[in-house]
Short mmCIF file of C-alpha atoms in Angstrom, two decimals:
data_model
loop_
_atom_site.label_atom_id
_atom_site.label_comp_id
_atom_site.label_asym_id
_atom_site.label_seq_id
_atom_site.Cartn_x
_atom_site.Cartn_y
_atom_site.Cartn_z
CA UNK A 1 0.00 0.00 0.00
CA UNK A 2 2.99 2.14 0.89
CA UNK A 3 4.54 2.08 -2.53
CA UNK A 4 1.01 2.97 -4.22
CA UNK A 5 0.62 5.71 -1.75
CA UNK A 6 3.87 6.96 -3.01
CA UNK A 7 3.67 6.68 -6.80
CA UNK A 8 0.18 8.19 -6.65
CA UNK A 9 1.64 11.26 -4.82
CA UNK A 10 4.57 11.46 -7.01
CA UNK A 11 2.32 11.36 -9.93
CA UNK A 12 -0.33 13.79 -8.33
CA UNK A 13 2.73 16.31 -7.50
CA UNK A 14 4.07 15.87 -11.07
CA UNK A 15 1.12 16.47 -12.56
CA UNK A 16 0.30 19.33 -10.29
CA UNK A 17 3.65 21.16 -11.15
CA UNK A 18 3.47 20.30 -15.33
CA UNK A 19 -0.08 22.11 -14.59
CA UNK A 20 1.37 24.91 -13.30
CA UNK A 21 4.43 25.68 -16.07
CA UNK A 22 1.94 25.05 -18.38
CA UNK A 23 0.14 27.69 -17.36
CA UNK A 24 3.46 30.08 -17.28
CA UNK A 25 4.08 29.35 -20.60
CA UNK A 26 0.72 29.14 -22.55
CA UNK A 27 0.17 31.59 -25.56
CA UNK A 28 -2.34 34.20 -24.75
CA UNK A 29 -5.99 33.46 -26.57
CA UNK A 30 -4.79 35.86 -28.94
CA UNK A 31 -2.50 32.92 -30.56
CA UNK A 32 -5.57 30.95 -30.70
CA UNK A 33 -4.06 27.76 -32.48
CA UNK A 34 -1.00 27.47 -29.54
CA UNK A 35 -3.72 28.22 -26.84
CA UNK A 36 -6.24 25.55 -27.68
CA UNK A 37 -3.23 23.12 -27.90
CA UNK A 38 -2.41 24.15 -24.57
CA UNK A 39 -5.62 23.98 -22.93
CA UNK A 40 -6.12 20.32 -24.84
CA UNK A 41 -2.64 19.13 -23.38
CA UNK A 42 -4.04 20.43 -19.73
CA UNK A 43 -7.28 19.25 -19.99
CA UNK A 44 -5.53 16.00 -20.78
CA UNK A 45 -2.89 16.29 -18.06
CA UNK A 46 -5.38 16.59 -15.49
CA UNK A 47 -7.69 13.71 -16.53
CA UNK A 48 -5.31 11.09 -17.10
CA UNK A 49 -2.52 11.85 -14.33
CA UNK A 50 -3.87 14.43 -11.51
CA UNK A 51 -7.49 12.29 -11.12
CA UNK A 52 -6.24 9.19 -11.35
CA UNK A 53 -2.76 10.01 -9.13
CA UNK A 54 -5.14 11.74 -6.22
CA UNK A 55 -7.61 8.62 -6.66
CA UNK A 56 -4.58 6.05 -6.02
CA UNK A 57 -3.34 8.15 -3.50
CA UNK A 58 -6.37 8.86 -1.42
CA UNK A 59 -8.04 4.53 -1.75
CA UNK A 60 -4.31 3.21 -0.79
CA UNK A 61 -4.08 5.68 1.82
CA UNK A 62 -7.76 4.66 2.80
CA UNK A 63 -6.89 0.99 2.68
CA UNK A 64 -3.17 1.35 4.61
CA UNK A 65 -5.35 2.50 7.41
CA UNK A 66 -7.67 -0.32 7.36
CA UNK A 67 -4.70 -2.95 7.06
CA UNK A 68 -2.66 -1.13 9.08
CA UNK A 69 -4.47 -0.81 13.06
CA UNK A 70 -2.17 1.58 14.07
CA UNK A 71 -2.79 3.80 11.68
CA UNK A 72 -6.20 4.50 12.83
CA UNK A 73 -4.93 5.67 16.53
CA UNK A 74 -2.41 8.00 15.06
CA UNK A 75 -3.60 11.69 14.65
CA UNK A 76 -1.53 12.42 11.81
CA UNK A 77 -2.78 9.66 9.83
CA UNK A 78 -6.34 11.11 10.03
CA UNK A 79 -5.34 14.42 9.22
CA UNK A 80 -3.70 13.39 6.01
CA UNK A 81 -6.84 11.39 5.03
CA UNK A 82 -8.88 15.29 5.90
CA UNK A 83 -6.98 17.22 3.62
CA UNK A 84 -6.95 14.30 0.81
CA UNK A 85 -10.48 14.38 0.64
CA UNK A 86 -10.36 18.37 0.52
CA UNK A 87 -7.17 17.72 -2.16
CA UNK A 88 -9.84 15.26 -3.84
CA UNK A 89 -12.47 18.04 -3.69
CA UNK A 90 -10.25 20.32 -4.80
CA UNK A 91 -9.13 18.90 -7.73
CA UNK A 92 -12.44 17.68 -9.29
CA UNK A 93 -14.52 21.50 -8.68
CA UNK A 94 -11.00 23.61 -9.05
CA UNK A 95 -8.50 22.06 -11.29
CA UNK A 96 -9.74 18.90 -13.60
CA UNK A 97 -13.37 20.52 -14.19
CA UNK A 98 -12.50 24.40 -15.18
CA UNK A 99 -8.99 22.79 -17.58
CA UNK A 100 -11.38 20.42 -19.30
CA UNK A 101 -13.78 22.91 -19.70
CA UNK A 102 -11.71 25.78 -20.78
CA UNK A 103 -9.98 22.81 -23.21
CA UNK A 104 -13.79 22.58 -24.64
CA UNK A 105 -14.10 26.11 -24.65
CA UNK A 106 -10.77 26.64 -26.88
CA UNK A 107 -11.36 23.81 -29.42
CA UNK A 108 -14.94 25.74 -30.22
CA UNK A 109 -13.34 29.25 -30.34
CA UNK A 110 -11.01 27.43 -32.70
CA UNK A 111 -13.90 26.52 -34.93
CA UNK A 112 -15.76 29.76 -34.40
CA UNK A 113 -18.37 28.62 -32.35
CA UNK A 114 -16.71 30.65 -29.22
CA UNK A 115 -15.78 34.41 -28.98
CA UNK A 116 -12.07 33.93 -28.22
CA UNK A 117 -12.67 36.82 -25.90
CA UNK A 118 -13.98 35.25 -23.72
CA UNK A 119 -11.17 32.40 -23.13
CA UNK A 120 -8.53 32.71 -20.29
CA UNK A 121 -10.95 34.54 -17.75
CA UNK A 122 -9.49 31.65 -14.95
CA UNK A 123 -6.19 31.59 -15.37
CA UNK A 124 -5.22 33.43 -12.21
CA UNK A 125 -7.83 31.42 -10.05
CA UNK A 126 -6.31 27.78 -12.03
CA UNK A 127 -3.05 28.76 -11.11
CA UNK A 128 -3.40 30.09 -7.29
CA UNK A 129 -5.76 26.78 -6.88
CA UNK A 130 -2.44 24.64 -8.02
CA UNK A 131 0.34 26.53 -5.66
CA UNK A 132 -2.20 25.82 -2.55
CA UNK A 133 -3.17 22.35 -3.19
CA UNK A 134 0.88 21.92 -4.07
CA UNK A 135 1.26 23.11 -0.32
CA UNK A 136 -1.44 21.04 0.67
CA UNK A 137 0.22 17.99 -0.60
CA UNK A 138 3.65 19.28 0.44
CA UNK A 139 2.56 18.88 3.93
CA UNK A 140 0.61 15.27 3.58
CA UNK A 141 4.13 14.20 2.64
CA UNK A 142 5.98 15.71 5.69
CA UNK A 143 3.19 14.63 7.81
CA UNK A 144 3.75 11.00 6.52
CA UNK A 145 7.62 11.18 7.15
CA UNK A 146 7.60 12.79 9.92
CA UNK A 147 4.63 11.39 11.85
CA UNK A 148 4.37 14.04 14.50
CA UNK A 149 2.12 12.41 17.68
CA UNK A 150 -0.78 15.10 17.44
CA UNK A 151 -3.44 13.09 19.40
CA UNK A 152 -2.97 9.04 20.56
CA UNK A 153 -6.85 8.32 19.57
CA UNK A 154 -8.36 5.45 22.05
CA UNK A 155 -7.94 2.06 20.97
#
């Protein structure tokens, strides 16, 4: 479970940070052909890597715990589990949704069906929602090395 915990938060991280340079580096809407290849590389990013690395990571944290009986005394271990399912949250309303649909949103400007105009309006919001869930899963991985005793729950 360990080692899928791992390579799901090493892909979700990954991902996470390829999000953001993408975002540094995309073509204004302006350069509508390099923007909607953009937007279709992040909308693609975060479907196949961030979902699916956050999923991993969040069911074989869920099932280290139930394997594991000691994990569900330590205080640490269920305040990794809170902020995964906020990370999990997160990601679907705040990153995957808005890049998928901004990715939609691009391909139809592309074909004139869409005012490029109005393309790009969350860029700022995308990115800022990226650096805090980074954080976010910056400290699930100190809080799984370092294991600091917050509360001994009852057995």
């Amino acid at each position: 479970m360990k080692f899928l915990h791992t390579m799901g938060a090493t892909g979700l991280m990954g991902a996470m940070a390829a999000l953001v340079v993408m975002l540094g580096v995309a073509p204004p809407p302006s350069a509508l052909d390099g923007y909607a290849a953009t937007r279709s590389a992040m909308g693609a990013v975060a479907t196949w890597i961030v979902l699916p690395s956050l999923t991993l990571t969040l069911v074989s944290g869920l099932l280290a715990m139930t394997l594991n009986r000691g994990l569900l005394q330590a205080g640490w271990a269920w305040l990794k589990l809170a902020t995964g399912v906020l990370m999990f949250e997160g990601v679907l309303v705040y990153v995957q949704g808005p890049m998928r649909q901004e990715a939609e949103q691009s391909a139809l400007a592309l074909a004139g069906r869409v005012d490029p105009a109005t393309l790009a309006e969350t860029l700022g919001a995308e990115r800022n929602t990226l650096w805090v869930l980074l954080a976010v899963a910056t400290a699930n991985v100190v809080l799984g090395i370092w294991r600091p005793r917050l509360v001994r729950l009852p057995r």
